[in-house]
Tab-separated table of C-alpha atoms in Angstrom:
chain	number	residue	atom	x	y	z
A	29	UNK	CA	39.160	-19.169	-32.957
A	30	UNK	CA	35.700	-20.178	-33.463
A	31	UNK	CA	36.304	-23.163	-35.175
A	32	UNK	CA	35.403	-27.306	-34.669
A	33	UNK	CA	39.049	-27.605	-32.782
A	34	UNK	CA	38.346	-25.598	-30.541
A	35	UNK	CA	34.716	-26.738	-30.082
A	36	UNK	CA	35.888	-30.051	-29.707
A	37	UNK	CA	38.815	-29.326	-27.591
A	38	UNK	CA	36.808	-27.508	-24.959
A	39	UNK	CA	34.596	-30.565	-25.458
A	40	UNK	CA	37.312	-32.986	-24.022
A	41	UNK	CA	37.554	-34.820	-27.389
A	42	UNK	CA	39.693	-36.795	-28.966
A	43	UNK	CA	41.190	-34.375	-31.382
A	44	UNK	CA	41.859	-37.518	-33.840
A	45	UNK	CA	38.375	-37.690	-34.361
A	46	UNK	CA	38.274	-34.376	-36.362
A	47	UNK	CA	39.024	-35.537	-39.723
A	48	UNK	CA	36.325	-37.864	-39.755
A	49	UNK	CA	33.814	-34.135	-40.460
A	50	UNK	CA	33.703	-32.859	-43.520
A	51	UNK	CA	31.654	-29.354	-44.153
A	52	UNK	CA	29.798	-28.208	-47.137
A	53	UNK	CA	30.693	-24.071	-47.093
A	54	UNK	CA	28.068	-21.534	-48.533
A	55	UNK	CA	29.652	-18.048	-47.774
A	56	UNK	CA	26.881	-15.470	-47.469
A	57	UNK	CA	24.868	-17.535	-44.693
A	58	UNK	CA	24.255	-15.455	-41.412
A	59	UNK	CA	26.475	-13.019	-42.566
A	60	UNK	CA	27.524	-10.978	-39.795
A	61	UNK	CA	30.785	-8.642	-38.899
A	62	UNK	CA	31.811	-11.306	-36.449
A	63	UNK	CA	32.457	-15.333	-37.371
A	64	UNK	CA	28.795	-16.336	-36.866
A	65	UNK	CA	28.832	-18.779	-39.895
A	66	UNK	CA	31.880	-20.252	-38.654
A	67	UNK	CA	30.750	-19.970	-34.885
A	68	UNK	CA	27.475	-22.285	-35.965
A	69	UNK	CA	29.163	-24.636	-37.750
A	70	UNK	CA	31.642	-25.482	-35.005
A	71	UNK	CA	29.195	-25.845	-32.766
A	72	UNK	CA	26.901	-27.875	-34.705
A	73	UNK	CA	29.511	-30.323	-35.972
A	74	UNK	CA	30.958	-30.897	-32.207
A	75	UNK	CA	27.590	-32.177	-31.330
A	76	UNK	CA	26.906	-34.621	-34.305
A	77	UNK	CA	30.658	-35.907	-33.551
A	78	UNK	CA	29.759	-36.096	-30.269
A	79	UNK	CA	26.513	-38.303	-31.173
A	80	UNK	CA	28.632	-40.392	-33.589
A	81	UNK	CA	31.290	-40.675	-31.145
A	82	UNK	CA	28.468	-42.107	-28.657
A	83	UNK	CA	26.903	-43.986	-31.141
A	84	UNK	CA	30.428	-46.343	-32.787
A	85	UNK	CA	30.563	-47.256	-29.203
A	86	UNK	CA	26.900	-48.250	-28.673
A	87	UNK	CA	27.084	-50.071	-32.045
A	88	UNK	CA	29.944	-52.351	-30.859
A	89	UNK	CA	32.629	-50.218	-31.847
A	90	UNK	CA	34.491	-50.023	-35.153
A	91	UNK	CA	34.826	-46.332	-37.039
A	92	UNK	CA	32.958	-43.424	-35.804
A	93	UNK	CA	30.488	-42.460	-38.417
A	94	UNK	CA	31.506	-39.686	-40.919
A	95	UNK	CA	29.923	-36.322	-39.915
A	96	UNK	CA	28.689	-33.891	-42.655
A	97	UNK	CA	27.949	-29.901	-41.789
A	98	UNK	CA	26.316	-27.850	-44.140
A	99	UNK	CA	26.149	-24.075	-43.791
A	100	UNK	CA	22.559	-24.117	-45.154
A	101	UNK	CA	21.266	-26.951	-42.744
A	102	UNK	CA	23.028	-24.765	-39.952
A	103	UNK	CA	21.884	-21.452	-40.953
A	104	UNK	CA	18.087	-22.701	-40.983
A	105	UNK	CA	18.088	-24.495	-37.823
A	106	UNK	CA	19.899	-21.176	-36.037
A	107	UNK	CA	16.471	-19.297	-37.102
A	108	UNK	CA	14.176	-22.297	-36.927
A	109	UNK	CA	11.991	-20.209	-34.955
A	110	UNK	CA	11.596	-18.146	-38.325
A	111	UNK	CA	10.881	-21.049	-39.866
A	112	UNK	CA	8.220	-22.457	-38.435
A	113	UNK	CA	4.580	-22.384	-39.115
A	114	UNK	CA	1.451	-23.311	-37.397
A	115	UNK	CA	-1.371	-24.221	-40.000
A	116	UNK	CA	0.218	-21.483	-42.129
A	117	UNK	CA	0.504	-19.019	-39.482
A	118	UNK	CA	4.060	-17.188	-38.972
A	119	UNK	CA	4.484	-17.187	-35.105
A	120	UNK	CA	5.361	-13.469	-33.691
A	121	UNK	CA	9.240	-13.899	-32.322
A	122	UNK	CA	9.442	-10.965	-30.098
A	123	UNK	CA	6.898	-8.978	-28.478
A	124	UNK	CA	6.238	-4.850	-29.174
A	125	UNK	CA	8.476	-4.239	-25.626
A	126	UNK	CA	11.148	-6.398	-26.115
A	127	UNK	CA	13.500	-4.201	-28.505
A	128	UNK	CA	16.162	-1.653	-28.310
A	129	UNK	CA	15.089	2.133	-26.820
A	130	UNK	CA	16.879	5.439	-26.549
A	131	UNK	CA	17.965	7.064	-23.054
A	132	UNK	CA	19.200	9.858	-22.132
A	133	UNK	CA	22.820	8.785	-22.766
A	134	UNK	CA	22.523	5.745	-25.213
A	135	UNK	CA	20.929	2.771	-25.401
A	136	UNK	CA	18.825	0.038	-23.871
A	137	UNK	CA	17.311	-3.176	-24.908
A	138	UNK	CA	14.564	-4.644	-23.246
A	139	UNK	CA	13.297	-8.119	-23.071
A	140	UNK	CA	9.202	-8.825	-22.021
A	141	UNK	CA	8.112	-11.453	-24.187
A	142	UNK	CA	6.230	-12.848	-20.656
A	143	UNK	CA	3.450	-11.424	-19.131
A	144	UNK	CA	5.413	-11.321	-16.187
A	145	UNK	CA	8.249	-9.670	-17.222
A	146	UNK	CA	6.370	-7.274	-18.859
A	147	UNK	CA	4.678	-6.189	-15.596
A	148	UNK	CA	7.790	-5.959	-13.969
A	149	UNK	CA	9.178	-3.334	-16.833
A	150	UNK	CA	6.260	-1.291	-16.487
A	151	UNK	CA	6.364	-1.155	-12.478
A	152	UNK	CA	9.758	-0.488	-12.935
A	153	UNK	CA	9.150	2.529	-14.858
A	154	UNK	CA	6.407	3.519	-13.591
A	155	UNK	CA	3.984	3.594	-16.723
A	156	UNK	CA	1.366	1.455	-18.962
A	157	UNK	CA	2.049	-1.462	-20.778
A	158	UNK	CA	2.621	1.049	-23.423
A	159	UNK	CA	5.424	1.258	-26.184
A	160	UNK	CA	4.886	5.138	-26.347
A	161	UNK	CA	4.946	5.641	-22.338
A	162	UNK	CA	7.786	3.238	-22.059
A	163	UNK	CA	9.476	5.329	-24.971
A	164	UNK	CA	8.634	8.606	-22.739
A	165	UNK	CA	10.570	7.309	-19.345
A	166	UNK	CA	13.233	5.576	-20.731
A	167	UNK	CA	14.783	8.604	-22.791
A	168	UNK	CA	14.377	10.709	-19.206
A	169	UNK	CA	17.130	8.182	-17.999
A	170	UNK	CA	20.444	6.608	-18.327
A	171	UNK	CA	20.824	3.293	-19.870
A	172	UNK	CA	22.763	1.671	-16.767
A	173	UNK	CA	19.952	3.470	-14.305
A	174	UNK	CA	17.412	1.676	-16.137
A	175	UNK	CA	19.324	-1.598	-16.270
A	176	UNK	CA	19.666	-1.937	-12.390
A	177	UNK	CA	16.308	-0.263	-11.897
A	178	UNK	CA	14.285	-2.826	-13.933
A	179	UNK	CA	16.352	-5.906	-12.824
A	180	UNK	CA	15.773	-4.834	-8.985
A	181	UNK	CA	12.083	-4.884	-10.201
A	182	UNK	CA	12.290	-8.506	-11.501
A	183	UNK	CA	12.515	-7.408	-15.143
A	184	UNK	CA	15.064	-7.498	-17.898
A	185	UNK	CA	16.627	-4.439	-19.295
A	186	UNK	CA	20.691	-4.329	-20.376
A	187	UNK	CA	22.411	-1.316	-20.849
A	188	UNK	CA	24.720	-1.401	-24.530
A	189	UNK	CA	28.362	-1.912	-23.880
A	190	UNK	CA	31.003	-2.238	-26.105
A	191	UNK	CA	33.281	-4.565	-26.083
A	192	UNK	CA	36.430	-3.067	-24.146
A	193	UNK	CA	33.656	-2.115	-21.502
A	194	UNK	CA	32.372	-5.566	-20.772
A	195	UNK	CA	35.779	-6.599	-20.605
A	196	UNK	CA	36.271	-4.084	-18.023
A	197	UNK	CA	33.183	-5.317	-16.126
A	198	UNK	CA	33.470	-7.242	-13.136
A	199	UNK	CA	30.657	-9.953	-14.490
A	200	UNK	CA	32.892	-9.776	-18.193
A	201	UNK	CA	36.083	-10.523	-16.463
A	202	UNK	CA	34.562	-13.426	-14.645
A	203	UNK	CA	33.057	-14.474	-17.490
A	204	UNK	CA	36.218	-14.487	-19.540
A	205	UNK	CA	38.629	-16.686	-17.186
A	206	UNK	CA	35.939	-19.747	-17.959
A	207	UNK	CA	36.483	-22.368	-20.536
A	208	UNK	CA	34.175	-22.422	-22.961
A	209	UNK	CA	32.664	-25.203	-21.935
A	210	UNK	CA	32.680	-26.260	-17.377
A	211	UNK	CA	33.260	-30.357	-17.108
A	212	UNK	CA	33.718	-31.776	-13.876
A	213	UNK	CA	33.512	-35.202	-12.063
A	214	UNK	CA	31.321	-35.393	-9.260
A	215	UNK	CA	31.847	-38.845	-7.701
A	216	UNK	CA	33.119	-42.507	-8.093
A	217	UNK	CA	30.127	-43.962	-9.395
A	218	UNK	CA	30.786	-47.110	-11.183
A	219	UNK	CA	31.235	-46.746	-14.911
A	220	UNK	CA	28.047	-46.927	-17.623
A	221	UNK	CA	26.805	-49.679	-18.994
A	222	UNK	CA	25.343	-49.251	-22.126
A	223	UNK	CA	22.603	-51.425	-23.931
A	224	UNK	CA	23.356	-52.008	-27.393
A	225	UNK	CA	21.583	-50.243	-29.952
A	226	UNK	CA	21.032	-51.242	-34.440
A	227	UNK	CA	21.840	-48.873	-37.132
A	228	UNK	CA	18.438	-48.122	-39.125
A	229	UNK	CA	18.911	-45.583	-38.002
A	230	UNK	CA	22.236	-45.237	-35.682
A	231	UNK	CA	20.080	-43.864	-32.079
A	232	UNK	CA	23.325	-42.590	-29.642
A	233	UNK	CA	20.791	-42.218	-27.092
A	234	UNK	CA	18.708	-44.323	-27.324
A	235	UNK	CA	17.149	-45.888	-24.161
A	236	UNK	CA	18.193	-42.672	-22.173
A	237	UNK	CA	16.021	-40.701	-19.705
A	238	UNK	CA	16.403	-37.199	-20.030
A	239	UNK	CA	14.532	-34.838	-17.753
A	240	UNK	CA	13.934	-31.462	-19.180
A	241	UNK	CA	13.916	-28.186	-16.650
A	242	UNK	CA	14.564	-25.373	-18.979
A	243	UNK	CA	12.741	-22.894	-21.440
A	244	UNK	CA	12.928	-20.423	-24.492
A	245	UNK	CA	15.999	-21.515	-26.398
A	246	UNK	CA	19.164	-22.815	-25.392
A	247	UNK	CA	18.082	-25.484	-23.386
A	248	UNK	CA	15.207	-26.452	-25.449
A	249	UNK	CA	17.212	-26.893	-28.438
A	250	UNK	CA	19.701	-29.157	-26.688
A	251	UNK	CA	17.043	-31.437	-25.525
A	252	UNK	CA	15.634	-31.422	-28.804
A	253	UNK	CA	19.034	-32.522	-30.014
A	254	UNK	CA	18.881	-35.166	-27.554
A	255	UNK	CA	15.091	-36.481	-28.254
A	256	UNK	CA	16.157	-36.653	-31.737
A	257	UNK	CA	19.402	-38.891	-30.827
A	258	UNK	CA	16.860	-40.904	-29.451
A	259	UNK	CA	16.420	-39.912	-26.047
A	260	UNK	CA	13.228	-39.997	-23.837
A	261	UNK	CA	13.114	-36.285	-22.844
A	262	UNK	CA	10.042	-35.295	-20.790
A	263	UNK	CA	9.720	-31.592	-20.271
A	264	UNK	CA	8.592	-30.704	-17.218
A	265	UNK	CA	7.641	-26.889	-16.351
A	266	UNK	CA	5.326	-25.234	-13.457
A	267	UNK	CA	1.860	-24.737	-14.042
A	268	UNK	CA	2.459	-20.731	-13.385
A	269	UNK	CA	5.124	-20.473	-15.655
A	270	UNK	CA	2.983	-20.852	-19.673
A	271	UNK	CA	5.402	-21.258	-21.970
A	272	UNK	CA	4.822	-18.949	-25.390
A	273	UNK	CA	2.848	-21.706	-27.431
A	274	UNK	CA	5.072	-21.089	-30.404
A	275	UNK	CA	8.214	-21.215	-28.838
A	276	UNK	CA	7.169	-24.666	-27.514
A	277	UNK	CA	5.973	-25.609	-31.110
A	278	UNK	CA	9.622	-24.747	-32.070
A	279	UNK	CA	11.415	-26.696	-29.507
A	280	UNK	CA	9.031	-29.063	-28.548
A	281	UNK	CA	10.272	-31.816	-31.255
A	282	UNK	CA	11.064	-35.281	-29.832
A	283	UNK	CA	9.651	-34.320	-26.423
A	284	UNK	CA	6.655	-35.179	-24.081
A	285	UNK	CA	5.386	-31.876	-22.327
A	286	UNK	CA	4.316	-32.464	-18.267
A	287	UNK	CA	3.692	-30.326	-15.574
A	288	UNK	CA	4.858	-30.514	-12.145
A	289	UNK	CA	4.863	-27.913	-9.178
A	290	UNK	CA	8.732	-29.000	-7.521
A	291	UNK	CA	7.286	-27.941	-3.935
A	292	UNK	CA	3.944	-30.152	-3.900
A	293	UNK	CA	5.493	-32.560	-6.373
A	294	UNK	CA	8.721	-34.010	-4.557
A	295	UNK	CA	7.286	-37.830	-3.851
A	296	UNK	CA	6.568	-37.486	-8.383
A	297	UNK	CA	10.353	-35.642	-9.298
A	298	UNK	CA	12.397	-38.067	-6.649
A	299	UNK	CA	10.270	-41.164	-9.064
A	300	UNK	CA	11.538	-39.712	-12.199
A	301	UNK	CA	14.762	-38.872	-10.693
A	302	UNK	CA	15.630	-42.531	-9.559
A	303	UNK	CA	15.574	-43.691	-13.065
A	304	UNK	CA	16.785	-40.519	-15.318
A	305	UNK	CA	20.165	-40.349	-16.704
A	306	UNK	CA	20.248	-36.867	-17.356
A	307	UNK	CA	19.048	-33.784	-15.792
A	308	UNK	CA	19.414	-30.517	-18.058
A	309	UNK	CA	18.380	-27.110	-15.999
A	310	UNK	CA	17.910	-23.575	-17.425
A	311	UNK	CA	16.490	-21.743	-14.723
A	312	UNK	CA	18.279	-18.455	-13.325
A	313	UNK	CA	21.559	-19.840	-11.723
A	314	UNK	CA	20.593	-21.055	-7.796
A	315	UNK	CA	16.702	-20.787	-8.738
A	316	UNK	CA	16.149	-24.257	-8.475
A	317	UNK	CA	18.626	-24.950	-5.452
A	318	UNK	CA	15.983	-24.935	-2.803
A	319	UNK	CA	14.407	-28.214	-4.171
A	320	UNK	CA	17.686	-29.910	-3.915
A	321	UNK	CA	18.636	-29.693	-7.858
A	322	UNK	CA	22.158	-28.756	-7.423
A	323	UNK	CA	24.743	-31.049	-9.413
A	324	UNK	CA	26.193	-32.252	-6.294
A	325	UNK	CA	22.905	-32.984	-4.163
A	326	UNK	CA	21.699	-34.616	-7.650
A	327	UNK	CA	24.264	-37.288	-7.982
A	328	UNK	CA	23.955	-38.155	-4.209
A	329	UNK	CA	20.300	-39.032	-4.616
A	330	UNK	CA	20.872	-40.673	-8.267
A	331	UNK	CA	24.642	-41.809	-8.262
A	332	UNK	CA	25.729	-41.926	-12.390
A	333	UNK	CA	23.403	-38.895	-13.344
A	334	UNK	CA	24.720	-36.389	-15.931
A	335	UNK	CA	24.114	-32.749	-15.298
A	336	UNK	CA	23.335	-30.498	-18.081
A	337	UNK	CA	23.578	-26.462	-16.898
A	338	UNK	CA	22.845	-23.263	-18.706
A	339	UNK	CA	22.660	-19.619	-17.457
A	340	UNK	CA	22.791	-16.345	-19.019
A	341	UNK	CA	25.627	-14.392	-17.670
A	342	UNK	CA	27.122	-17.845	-15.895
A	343	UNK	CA	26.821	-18.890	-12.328
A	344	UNK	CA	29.247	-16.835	-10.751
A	345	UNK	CA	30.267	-13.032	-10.344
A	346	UNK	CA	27.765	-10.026	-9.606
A	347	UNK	CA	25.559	-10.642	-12.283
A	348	UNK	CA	25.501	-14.902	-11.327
A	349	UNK	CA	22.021	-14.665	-9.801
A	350	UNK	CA	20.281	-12.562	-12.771
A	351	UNK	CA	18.071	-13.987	-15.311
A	352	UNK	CA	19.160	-12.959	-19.375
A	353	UNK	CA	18.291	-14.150	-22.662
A	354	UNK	CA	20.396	-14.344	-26.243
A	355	UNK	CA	18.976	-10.305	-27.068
A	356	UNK	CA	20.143	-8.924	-24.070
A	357	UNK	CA	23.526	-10.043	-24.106
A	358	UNK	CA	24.419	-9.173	-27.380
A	359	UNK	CA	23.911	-5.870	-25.770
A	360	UNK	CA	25.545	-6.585	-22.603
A	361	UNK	CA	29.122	-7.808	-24.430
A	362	UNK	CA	29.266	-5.270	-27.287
A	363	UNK	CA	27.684	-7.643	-29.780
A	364	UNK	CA	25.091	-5.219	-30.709
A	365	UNK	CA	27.744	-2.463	-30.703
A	366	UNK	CA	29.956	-3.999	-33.083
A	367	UNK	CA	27.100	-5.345	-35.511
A	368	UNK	CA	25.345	-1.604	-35.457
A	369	UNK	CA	25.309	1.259	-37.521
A	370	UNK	CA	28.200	3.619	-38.317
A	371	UNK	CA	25.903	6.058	-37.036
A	372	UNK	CA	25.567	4.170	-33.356
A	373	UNK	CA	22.714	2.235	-33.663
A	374	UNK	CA	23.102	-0.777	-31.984
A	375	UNK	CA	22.537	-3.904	-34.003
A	376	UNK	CA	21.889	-7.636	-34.336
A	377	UNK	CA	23.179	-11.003	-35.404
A	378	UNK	CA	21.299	-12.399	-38.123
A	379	UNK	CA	20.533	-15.032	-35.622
A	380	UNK	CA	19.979	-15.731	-32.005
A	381	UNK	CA	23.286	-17.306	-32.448
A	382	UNK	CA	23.897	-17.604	-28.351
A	383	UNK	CA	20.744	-19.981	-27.821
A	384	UNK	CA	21.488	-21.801	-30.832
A	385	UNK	CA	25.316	-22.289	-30.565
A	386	UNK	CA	24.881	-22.582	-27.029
A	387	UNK	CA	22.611	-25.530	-26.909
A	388	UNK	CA	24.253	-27.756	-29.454
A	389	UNK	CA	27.740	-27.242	-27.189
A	390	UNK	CA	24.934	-28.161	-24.153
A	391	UNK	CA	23.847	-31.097	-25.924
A	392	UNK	CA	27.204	-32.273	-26.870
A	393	UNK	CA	28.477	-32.053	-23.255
A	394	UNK	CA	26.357	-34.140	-22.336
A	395	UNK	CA	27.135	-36.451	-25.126
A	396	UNK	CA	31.000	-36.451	-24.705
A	397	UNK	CA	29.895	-37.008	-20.500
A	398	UNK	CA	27.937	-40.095	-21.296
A	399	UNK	CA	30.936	-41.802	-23.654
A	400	UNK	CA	33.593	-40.338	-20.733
A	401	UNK	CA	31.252	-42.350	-18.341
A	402	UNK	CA	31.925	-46.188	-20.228
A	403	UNK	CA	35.425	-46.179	-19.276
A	404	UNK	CA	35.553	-43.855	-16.494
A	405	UNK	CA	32.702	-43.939	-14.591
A	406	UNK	CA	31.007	-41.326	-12.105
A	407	UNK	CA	28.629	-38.600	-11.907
A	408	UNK	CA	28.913	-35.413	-14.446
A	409	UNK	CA	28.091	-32.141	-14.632
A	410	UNK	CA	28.757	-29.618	-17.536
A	411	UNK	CA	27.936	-26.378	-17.715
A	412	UNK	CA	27.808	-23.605	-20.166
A	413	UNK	CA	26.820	-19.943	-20.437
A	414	UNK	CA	25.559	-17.971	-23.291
A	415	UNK	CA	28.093	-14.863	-22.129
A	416	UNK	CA	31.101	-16.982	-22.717
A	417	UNK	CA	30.026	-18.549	-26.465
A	418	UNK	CA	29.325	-14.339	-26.782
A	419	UNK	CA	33.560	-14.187	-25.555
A	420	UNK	CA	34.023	-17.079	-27.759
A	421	UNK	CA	32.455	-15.145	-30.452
A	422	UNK	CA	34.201	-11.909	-30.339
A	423	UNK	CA	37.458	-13.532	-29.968
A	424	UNK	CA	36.836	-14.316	-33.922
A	425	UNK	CA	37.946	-12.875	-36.739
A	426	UNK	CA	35.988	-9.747	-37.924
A	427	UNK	CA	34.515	-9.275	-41.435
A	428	UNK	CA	31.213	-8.451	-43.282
A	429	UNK	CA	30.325	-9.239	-46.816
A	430	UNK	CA	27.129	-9.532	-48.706
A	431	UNK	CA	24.552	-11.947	-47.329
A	432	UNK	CA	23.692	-14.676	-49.717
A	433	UNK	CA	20.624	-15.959	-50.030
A	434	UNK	CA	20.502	-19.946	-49.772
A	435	UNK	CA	17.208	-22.003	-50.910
A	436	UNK	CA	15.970	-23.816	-47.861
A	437	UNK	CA	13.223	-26.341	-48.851
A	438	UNK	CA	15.652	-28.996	-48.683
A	439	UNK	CA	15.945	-27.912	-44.783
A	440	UNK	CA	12.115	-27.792	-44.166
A	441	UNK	CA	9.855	-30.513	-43.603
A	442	UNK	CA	5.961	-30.283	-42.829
A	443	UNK	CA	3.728	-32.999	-40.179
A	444	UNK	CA	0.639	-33.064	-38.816
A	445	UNK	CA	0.152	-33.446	-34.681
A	446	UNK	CA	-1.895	-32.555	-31.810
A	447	UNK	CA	-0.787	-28.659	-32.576
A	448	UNK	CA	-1.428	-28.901	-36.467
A	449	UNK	CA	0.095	-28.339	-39.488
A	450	UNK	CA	3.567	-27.740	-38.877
A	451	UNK	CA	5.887	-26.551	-41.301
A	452	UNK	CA	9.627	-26.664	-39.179
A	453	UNK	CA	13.170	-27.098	-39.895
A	454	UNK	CA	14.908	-30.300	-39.516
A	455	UNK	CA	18.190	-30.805	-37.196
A	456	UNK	CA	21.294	-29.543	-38.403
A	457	UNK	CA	23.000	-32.930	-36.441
A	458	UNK	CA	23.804	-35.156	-39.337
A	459	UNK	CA	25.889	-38.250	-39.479
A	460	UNK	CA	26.239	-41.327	-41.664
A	461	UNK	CA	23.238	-43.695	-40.330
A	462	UNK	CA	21.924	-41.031	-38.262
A	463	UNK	CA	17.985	-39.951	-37.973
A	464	UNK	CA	16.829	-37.159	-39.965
A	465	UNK	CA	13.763	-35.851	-38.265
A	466	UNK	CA	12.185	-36.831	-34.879
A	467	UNK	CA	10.527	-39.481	-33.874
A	468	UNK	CA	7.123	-37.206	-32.815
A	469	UNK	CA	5.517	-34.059	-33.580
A	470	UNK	CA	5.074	-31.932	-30.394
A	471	UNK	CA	2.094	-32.141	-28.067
A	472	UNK	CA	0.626	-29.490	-26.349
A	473	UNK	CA	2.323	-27.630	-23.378
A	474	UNK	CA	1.587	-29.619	-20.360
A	475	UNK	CA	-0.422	-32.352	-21.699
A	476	UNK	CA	1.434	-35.939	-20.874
A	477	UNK	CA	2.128	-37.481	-17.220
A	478	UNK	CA	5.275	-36.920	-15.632
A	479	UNK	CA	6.384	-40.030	-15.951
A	480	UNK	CA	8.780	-42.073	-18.329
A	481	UNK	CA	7.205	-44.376	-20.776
């Protein structure tokens, strides 16, 4: 079920802890066939739990804080991207080549929202940069010859599925035998010794260094989490990898934004590395083993370090070493097929629900790791995929009503910063003496030192 039990279970949790959330209910919200309301909300209310959890304990003990969830709060932050404006402007959320596209025996959905992986597409297929020409050669072939055709090329394209044949896959059944959330101990390291933090407001993470290695969604939006908890998350990306300026805008709350090229740059990471408590990664599963960022090799050069992982498709199986985002596996697990039309159009959820549900279970992993760590000490890693919160997802009750629609200003607030007028939705993550908006606008991509403050 997709429910806060179950969230919370798969969390580790103490499952008397649960009555201290309450949720406010607005039926109609990202109305979907499948439990995406409910999905959300679990999600969302595990991680402020998770926070208060972290927080009583910081505070000196005593009551973990009460923990409200309110399908309107949720529903806006699941399409903050939506949301947001840039001195007025409404940001673009997908690009003309990322979208679904006939074959010759169904369907295909593409994903080239980066210059790069729109090149790749287009060498794959052997035409312009074109909507029309891409339209021409992809209805000449199959869906799953295009999928392995375009992914040998460095793209993204996913054939649709339905459910009962991702199941059958050999990457679905992999998928499928993982808990919804991966925990493991590493190590022995001694057990964590927090500072003590106030209550105006209640900061669970305060004081904590977070180092940021991830992008688009998922990740960004549990570091977010994270920076607003009080965290000190630096982002740090390579300087031939731009990130889509709006998509930082979106995620960038909380954060400073550095740059740092891992192969030149070892002598800077090891620096931040010997002092950060967390390290989240988002990168294609293995693509950041070379520079000696696996869990395992982390916690031997920073003993005590929490591990944060997200993939795609997980880090395992055939498909463990291909890249994916929220769009293209929807198609992959029969989302798409379920949501679409009765005449077999392939749909969508009224949300990138993966990313979104995804990264608050992300960010409270590493919350429940860091409270786990006072009384039991040593090095975590936890690790979640946005394939398995799709399983999660279609393991839920099936429905489909009439979507409501819910007035949002309350949800919205507007700041200046270094990237202008922003108009942006605030965190879902609410607890009693909890923050309500971040400490700092975003900066721009790449702008601060990578180095903690």
């Amino acid at each position: 079920m997709t429910d806060l039990a179950s969230a919370w279970s798969a969390l580790g949790g103490d499952p008397a802890l649960l009555p201290r959330v309450s949720a406010v209910e607005r039926p109609g919200v990202l109305d979907a066939r499948l439990p995406v309301r409910e999905l959300a909300r679990a999600c969302v209310g595990a991680c402020a739990l998770a926070a208060a959890e972290l927080g009583a304990r910081r505070a000196g003990g005593g009551e973990v804080p009460a923990v409200r969830v309110d399908d309107g709060a949720v529903a806006t932050a699941f399409v903050s991207e939506r949301h947001l404006r840039v001195d007025g402007r409404t940001p673009e959320t997908f690009a003309p080549l990322s979208r679904f596209w006939r074959t010759a025996d169904g369907w295909v959905r593409t994903h080239a929202n980066y210059p790069h992986h729109r090149a790749r597409l287009s060498a794959a297929l052997g035409v312009p940069e074109d909507p029309e020409a891409v339209a021409t050669a992809l209805a000449e072939r199959s869906a799953r010859e295009v999928e392995e055709a375009v992914y040998a090329a460095g793209g993204l394209a996913v054939a649709l599925r339905t459910p009962g044949e991702w199941a059958a896959h050999e990457q679905g059944a992999e998928v499928a035998e993982r808990p919804l959330v991966e925990r493991e101990r590493l190590d022995s390291a001694p057990a964590r010794v927090f500072a003590p933090v106030g209550r105006d407001p209640l900061l669970p993470a305060a004081g904590l260094r977070v180092l940021d290695l991830t992008r688009v969604i998922a990740g960004p939006v549990a570091t977010r989490t994270l920076a607003l908890l009080g965290a000190d998350v630096l982002r740090v990306d390579a300087p031939g990898l731009p990130e889509i300026a709006d998509q930082h805008a979106d995620t960038g709350f909380g954060k400073r934004s550095a740059l740092l090229d891992l192969s030149a740059g070892r002598e800077v990471f090891e620096e931040l590395l010997a002092s950060a408590d967390v390290v989240v990664t988002g990168y294609r599963p293995g693509a950041l083993d070379r520079f000696g960022l696996t869990p395992r090799a982390l916690a031997e050069r920073r003993p005590g370090v929490v591990v944060a992982q997200l993939s795609a498709w997980g880090a395992y199986g055939p498909w463990g070493d291909r890249r994916g985002f929220d769009s293209l596996v929807q198609v992959a697990t029969g989302i798409a097929a379920v949501e679409g039309s009765s005449e077999g159009r392939p749909g969508v959820l009224p949300a990138q629900a993966l990313d979104h549900g995804t990264g608050y279970l992300l960010a409270a992993g590493v919350l429940r790791a860091l409270s786990e760590q006072v009384e039991g000490g040593g090095s975590r890693v936890v690790r979640v995929a946005l394939a398995r919160t799709a399983g999660w997802l279609l393991e839920g009750p099936r429905s489909g009503g009439a979507s409501v629609d819910v007035p949002v200003a309350q949800w919205l607030a507007e700041r200046d910063g270094p990237l202008g007028r922003l108009r942006y939705a605030l965190s879902p993550v609410v607890f009693e003496g909890g923050p309500r908006d971040w400490a700092r606008a975003p900066g721009r991509w790449g702008a601060d030192s990578a180095r903690w403050v």
